[in-house]
Coordinates of C-alpha atoms and ligand atoms in Angstrom, one line a residue:
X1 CA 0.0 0.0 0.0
X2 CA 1.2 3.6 -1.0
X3 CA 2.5 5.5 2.5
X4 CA 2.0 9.0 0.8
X5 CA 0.7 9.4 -2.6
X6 CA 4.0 9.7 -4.2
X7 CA 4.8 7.2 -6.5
X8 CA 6.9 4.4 -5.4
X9 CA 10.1 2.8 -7.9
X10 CA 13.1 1.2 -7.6
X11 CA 16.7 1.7 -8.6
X12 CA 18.8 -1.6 -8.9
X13 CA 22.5 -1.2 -8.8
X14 CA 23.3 -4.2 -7.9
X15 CA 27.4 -3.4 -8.2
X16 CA 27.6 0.5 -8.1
X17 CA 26.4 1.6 -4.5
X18 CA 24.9 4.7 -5.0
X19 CA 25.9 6.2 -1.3
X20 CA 29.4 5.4 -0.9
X21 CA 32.5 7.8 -1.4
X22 CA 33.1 8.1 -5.8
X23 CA 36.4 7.4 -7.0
X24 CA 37.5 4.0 -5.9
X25 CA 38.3 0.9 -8.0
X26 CA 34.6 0.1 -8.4
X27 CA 33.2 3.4 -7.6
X28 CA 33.1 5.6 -10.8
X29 CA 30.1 6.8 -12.9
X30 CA 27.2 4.3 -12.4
X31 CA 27.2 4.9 -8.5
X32 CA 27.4 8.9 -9.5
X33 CA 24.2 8.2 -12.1
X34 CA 22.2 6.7 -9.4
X35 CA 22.6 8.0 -6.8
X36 CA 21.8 11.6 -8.6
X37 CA 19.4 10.3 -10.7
X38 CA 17.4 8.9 -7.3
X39 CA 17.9 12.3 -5.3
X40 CA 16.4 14.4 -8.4
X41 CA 13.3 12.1 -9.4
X42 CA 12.8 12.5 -5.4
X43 CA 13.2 16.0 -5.8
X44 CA 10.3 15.3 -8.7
X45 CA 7.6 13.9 -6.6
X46 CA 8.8 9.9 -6.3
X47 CA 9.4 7.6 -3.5
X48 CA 13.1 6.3 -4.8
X49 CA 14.3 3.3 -3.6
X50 CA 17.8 2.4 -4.7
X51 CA 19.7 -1.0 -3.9
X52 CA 22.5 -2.3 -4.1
X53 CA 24.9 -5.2 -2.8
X54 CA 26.4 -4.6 0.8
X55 CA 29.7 -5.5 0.7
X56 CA 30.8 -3.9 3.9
X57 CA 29.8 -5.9 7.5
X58 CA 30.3 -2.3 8.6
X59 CA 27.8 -0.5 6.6
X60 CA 24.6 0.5 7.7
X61 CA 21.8 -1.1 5.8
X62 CA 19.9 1.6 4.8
X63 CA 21.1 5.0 4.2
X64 CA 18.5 8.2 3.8
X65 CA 19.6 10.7 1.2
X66 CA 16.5 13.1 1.3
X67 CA 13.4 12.5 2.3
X68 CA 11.9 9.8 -0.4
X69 CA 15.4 8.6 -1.2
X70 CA 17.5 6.3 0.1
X71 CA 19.8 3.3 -0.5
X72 CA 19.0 -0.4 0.9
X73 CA 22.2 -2.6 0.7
X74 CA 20.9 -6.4 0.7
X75 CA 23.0 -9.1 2.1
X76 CA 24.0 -11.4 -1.0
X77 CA 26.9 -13.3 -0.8
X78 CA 30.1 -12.5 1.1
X79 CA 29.7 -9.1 2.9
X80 CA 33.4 -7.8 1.3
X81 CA 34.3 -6.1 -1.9
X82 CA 33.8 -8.9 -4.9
X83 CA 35.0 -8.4 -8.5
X84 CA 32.1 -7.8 -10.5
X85 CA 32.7 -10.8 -12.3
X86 CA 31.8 -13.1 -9.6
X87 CA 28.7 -11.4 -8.7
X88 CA 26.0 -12.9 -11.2
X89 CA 26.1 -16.2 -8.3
X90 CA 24.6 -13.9 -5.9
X91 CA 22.6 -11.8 -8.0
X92 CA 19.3 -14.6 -7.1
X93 CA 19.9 -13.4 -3.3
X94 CA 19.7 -10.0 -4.3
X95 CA 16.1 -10.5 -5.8
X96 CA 14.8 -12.7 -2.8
X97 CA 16.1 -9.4 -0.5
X98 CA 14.4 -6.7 -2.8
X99 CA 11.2 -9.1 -2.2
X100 CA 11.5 -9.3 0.9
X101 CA 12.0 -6.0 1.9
X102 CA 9.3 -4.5 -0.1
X103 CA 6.7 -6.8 1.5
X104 CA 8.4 -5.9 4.7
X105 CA 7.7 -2.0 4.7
X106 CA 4.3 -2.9 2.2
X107 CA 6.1 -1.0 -0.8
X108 CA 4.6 -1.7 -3.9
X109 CA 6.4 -0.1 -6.9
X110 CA 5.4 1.4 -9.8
X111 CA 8.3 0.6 -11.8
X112 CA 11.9 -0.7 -11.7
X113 CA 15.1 1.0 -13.2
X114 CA 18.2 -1.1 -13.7
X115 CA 21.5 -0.7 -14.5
X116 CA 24.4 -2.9 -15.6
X117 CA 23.5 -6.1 -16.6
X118 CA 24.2 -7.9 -13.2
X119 CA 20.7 -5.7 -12.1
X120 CA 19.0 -6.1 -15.5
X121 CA 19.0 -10.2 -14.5
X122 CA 17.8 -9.1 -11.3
X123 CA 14.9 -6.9 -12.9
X124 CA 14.0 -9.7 -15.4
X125 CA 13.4 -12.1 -12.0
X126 CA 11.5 -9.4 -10.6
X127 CA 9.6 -8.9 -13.8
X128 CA 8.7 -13.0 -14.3
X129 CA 7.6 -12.7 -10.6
X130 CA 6.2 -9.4 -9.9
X131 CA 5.1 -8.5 -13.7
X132 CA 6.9 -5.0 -13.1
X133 CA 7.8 -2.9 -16.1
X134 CA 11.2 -2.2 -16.2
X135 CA 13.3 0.7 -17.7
X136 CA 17.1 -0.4 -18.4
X137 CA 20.5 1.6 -18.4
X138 CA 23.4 -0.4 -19.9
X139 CA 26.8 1.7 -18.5
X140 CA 28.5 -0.5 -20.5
X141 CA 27.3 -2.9 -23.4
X142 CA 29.7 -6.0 -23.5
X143 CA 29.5 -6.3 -27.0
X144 CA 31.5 -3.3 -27.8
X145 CA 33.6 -3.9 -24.7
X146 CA 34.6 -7.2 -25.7
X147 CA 35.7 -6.1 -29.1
X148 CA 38.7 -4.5 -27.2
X149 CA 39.6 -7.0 -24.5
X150 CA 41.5 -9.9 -25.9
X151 CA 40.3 -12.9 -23.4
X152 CA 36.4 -11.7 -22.5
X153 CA 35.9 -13.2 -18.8
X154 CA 34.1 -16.2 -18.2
X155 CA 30.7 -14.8 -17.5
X156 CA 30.6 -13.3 -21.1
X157 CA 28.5 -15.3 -22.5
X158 CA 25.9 -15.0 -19.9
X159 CA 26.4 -11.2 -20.2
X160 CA 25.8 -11.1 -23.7
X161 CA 22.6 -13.1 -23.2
X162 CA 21.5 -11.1 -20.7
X163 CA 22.1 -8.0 -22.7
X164 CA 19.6 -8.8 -25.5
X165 CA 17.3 -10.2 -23.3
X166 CA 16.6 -6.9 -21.6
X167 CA 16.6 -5.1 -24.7
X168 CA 13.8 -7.4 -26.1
X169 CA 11.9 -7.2 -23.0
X170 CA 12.5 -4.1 -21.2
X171 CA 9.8 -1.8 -21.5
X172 CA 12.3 0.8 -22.7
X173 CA 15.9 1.0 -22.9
X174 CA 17.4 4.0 -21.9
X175 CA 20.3 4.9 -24.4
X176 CA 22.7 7.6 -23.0
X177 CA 24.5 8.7 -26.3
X178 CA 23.4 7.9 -30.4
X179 CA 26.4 6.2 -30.9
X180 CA 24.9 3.6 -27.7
X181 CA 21.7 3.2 -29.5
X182 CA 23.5 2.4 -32.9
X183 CA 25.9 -0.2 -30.9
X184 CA 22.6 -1.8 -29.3
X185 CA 20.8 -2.1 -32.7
X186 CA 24.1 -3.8 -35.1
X187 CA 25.3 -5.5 -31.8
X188 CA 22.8 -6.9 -29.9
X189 CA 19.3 -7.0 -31.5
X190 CA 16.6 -5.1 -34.0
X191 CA 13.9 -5.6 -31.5
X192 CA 12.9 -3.5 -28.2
X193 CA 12.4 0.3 -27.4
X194 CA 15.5 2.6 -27.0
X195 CA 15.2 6.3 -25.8
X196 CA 18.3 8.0 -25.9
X197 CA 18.5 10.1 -22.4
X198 CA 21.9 11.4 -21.8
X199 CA 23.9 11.1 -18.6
X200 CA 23.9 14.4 -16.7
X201 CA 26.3 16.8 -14.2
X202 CA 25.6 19.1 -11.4
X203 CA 26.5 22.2 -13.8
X204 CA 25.4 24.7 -10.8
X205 CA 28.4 22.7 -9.0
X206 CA 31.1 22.5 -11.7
X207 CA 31.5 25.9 -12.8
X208 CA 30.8 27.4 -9.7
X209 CA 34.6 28.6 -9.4
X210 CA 36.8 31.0 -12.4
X211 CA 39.8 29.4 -13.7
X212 CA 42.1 32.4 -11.8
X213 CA 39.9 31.9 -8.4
X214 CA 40.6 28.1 -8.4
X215 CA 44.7 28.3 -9.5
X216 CA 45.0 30.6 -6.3
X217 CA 43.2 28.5 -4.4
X218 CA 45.5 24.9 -5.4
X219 CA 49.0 27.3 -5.6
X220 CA 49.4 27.4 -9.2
X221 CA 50.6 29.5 -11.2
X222 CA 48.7 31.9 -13.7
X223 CA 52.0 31.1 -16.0
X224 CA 51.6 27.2 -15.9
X225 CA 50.0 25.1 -18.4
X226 CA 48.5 22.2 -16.7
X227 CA 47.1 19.3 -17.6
X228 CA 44.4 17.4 -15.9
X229 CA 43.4 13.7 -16.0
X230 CA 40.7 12.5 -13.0
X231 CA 39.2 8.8 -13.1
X232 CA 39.6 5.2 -11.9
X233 CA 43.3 3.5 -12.5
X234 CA 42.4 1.0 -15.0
X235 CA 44.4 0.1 -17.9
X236 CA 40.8 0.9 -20.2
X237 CA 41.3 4.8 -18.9
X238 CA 44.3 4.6 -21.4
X239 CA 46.8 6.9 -18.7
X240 CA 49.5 5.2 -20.5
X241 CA 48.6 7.1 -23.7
X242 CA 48.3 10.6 -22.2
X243 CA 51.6 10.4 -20.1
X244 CA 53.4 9.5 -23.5
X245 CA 51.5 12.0 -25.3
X246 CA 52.8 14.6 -22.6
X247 CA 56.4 13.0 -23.1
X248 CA 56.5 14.5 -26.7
X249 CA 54.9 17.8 -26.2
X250 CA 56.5 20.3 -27.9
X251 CA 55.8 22.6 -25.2
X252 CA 58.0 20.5 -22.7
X253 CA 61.5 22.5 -21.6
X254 CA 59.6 26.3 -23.3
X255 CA 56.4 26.7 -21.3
X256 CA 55.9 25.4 -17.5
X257 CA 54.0 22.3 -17.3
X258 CA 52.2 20.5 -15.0
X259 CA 50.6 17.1 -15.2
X260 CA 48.0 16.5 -12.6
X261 CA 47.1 12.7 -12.4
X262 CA 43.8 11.8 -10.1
X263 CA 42.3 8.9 -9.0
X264 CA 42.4 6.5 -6.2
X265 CA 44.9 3.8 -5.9
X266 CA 45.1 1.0 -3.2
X267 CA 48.5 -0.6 -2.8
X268 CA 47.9 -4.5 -4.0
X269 CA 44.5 -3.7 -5.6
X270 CA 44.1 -3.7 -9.5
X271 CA 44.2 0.4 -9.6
X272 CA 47.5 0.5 -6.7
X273 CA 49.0 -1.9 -9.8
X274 CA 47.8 0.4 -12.5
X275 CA 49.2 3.3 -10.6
X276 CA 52.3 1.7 -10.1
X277 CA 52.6 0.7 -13.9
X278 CA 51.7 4.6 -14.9
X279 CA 54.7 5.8 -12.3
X280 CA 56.9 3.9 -13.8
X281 CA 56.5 5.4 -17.0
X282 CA 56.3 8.6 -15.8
X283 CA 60.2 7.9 -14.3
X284 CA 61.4 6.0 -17.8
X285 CA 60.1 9.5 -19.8
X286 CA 61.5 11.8 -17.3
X287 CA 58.4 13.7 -16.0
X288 CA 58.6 13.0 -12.3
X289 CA 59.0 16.7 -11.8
X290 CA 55.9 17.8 -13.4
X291 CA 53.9 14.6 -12.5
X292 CA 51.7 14.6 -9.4
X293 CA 48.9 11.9 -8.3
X294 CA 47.2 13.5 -5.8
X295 CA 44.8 10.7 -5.3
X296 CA 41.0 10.5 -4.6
X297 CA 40.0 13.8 -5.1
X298 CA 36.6 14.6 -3.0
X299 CA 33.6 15.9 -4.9
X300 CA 33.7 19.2 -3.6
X301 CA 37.2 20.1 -4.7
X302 CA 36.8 18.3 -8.1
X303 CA 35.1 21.8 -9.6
X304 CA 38.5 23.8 -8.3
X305 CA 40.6 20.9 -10.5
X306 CA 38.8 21.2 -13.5
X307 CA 38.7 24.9 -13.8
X308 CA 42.0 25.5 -13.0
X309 CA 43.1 23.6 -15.4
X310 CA 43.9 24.2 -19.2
X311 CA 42.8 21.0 -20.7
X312 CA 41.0 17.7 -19.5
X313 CA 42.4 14.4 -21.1
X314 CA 40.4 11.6 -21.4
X315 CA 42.4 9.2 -23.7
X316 CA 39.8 5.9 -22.8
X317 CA 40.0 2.9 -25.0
X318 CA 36.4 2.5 -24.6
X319 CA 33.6 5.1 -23.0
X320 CA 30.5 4.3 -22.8
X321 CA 29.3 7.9 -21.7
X322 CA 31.8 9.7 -19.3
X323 CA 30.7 11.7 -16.7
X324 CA 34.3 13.5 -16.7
X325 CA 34.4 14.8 -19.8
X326 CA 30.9 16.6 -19.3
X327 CA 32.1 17.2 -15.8
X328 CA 35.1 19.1 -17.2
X329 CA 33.2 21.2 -20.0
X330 CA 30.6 22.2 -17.5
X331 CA 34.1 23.5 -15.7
X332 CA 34.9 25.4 -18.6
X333 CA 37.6 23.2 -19.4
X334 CA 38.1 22.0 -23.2
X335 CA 38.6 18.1 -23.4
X336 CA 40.9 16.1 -25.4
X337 CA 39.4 12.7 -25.6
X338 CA 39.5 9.7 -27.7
X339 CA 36.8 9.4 -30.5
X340 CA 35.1 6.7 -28.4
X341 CA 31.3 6.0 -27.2
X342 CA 29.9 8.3 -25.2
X343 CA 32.3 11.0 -26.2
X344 CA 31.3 11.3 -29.8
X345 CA 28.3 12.7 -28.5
X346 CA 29.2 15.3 -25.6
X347 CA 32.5 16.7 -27.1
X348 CA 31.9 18.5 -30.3
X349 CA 35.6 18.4 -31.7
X350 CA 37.1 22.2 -32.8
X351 CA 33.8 23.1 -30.8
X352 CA 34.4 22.1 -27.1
X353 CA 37.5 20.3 -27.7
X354 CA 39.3 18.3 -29.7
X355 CA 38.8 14.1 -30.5
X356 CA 41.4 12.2 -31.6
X357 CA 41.5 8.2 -32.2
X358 CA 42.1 6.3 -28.8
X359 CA 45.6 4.8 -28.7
X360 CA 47.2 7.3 -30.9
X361 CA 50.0 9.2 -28.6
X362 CA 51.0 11.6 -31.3
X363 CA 47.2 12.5 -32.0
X364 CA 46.9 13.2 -28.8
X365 CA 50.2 15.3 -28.2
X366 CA 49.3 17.3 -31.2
X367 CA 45.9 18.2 -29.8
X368 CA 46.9 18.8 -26.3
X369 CA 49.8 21.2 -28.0
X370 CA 47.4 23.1 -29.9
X371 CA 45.2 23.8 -27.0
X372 CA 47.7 24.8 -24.9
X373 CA 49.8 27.2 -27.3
X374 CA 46.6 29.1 -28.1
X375 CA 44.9 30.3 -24.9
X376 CA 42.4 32.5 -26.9
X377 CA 40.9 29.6 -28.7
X378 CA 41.2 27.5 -25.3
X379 CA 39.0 30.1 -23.6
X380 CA 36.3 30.3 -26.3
X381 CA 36.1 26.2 -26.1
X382 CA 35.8 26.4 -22.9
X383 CA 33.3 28.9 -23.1
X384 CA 31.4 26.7 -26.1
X385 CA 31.7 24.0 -24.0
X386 CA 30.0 25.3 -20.6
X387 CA 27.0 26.6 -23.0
X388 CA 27.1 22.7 -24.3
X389 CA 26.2 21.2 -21.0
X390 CA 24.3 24.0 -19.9
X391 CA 21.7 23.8 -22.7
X392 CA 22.1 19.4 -22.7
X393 CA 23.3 18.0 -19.9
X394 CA 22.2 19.1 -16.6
X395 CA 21.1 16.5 -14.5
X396 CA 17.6 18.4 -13.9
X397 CA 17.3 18.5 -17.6
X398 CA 18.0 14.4 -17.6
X399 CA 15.8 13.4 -14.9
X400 CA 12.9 15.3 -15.7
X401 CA 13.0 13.4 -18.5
X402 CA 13.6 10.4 -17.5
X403 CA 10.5 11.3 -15.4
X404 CA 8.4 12.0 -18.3
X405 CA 9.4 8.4 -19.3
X406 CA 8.0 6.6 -16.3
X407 CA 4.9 8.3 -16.3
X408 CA 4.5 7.3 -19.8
X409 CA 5.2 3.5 -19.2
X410 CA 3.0 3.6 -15.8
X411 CA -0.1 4.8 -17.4
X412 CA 0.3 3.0 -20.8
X413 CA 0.0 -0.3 -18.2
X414 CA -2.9 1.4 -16.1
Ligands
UDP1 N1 35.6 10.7 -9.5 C1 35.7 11.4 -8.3 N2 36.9 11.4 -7.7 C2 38.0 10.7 -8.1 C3 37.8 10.0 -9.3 C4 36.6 10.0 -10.0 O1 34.8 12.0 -7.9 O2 39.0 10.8 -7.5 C5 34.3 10.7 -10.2 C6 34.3 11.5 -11.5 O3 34.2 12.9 -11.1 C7 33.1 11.0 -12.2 C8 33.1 9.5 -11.9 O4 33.9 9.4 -10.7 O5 31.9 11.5 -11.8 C9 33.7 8.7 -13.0 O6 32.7 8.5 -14.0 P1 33.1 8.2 -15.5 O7 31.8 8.0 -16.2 O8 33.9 9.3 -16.1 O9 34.0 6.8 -15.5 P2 33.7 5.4 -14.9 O10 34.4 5.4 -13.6 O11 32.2 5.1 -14.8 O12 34.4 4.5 -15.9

């Protein structure tokens, strides 16, 4: 039975927990999605639900957001950190603890929105048993991703399967880019509804600092040309390509650089390796000096980074949105990122930044060099760019219509 007369749904994450700290190993833009996606369609008039896999002993089982929001973690499996690849066992644990909890506190939702295909299996359970309509965000598509790795994991098959099934019987799938909806229709299958509903960023909080206020505030220079990469240490991020690509500037012993590398790292954990890997690299090129890795950087100092720098790099192999890149342009900041996925769509190369192939260190070197020796230009792309995710990308903008989208399924089943 309804509490209020708010609507009630639920957001599935099974592997990207929505209410812990961004920036970790597993922690990237999925949790960032959710979690903001659940606060604004609360913010809209819904009761949000959003769960996710505990896998902490030491974390509370329910956090409260807002009022009408809040994360349940359900205890499935081991309560530790798992690789995502041996989640799918639990994933059947996961649906007999959404059950139960919704017959617990008498919730009965409207509708279900999953993400990743761990919580797309999840939402197909709860479909067969509940007959729930369900909308569907991919994050990544493991047909494209695939293409790139050269021995796909074990559960790929399964993935894959899972993938088209959702698309054929999701009510809608929620595309975050053109180039997502094209991959889903040669890739996976010609049947199903796609909407394409970009990811989104807090433009009110990137952008909220100048470019002269924030180098004053981190002690840099007005004279330095810095360079800024911000992610997860994963060999997919392509770090390796931009720290080469830096090697060869042109720029390097006539104009101060700096090269400002963030992200967490965990000594013995696949991004402490991948950090490890990158600083070695670093040392072999010689650009300790103007190499830092400052680490996890919190949310509310991520807008001062990205404005006081010149240019964002984001040399991934493979993107299936980025929430960095938009992050950055909504900064100000021009991006230099690989012609991949997601960022096809949000950076308009000459326009808000430049795209150059993924892989390609000299492609990149020659774009980061031209931004850099022309500070004019750099200012109007970053000036194109901030009007870019002003006008497309805010995360009101997305959810609203992503709430428009609900609606519609809910009352086409009324
Ligand atoms: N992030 C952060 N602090 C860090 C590293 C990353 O807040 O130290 C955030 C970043 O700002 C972005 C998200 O993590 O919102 C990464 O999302 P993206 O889609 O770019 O990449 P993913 O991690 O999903 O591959």
């Amino acid at each position: 039975m309804n509490t209020n007369n708010r609507q009630q749904i639920a957001l599935i994450s099974v592997h990207g927990d929505p209410a812990v700290d961004i920036g970790g190993e597993e922690a990237g833009g999925q949790n960032v999605y959710v979690r903001q996606v659940g606060e604004a369609l609360a913010q809209l008039g819904w009761e949000v639900d959003m769960f996710t896999r505990k896998t902490d002993v030491n974390q509370p089982n329910i956090v409260q957001h807002q009022d009408h929001c809040r994360t349940i973690r359900i205890s499935a499996g081991p309560e530790t950190f798992i690789p995502r690849q041996e989640i799918f066992e639990h994933c059947d644990r996961v649906v007999e603890g959404i059950i139960k909890f919704a017959r617990q506190e008498g919730r009965e939702y409207s509708l279900l929105h999953t993400n990743y295909w761990l919580s797309a299996w999840v939402g197909l359970e709860l479909q067969r048993r509940l007959s729930l309509p369900i909308v569907h965000t991919y994050h990544s598509l493991g047909a494209v991703k695939y293409k790139s790795v050269q021995e796909p994991p074990q559960t790929a098959t399964r993935r894959l399967e899972i993938e088209k099934a959702i698309l054929e019987n999701a009510n809608c799938i929620v595309a975050t880019s053109p180039q997502e909806e094209e991959n889903l229709r040669s890739l996976v299958s010609s049947r199903g509804n796609i909407e394409i509903i970009p990811c989104g960023t807090n433009i009110n909080h990137f952008g909220s600092i100048s470019y002269q206020q924030a180098r004053e505030k981190l002690g840099f220079s007005p004279k330095e040309n810095i360079i800024f990469y911000i992610g997860r240490f994963d060999p997919r991020k392509g770090i390796e390509t931009l720290v080469r690509a830096v090697a060869n500037s042109k720029l390097r012993g006539q104009e101060p650089l700096r090269l400002i590398i963030g992200g967490a790292y965990r000594p013995g954990q696949s991004d402490g390796e991948e950090k490890e890997r990158i600083s070695k690299i670093v040392e072999e090129l010689g650009l300790s000096d103007i190499t830092e890795f400052p680490g996890r950087i919190a949310d509310e100092n991520l807008p001062t980074y990205f404005a006081a720098a010149d240019v964002c790099v984001v040399p991934s192999h493979y993107e299936p949105f980025g929430l960095v890149p938009i992050e950055a342009m909504a900064s100000g900041t021009p991006v230099v990122g690989s012609a991949v996925g997601g960022l096809n769509f949000t950076v308009v190369s000459e326009e808000t930044g430049l795209l150059v192939p993924p892989k390609d260190n000299a492609a990149f070197t020659e774009a980061i060099d031209r931004i850099l020796s022309d500070p004019q230009w750099r200012n109007q792309l970053g000036e194109n760019a901030r009007k870019r995710m002003e006008e497309k990308f805010s995360w009101e903008g997305v959810t609203s219509q992503l709430s428009d989208l609900y609606s519609r399924i809910i009352n086409q089943r009324v």
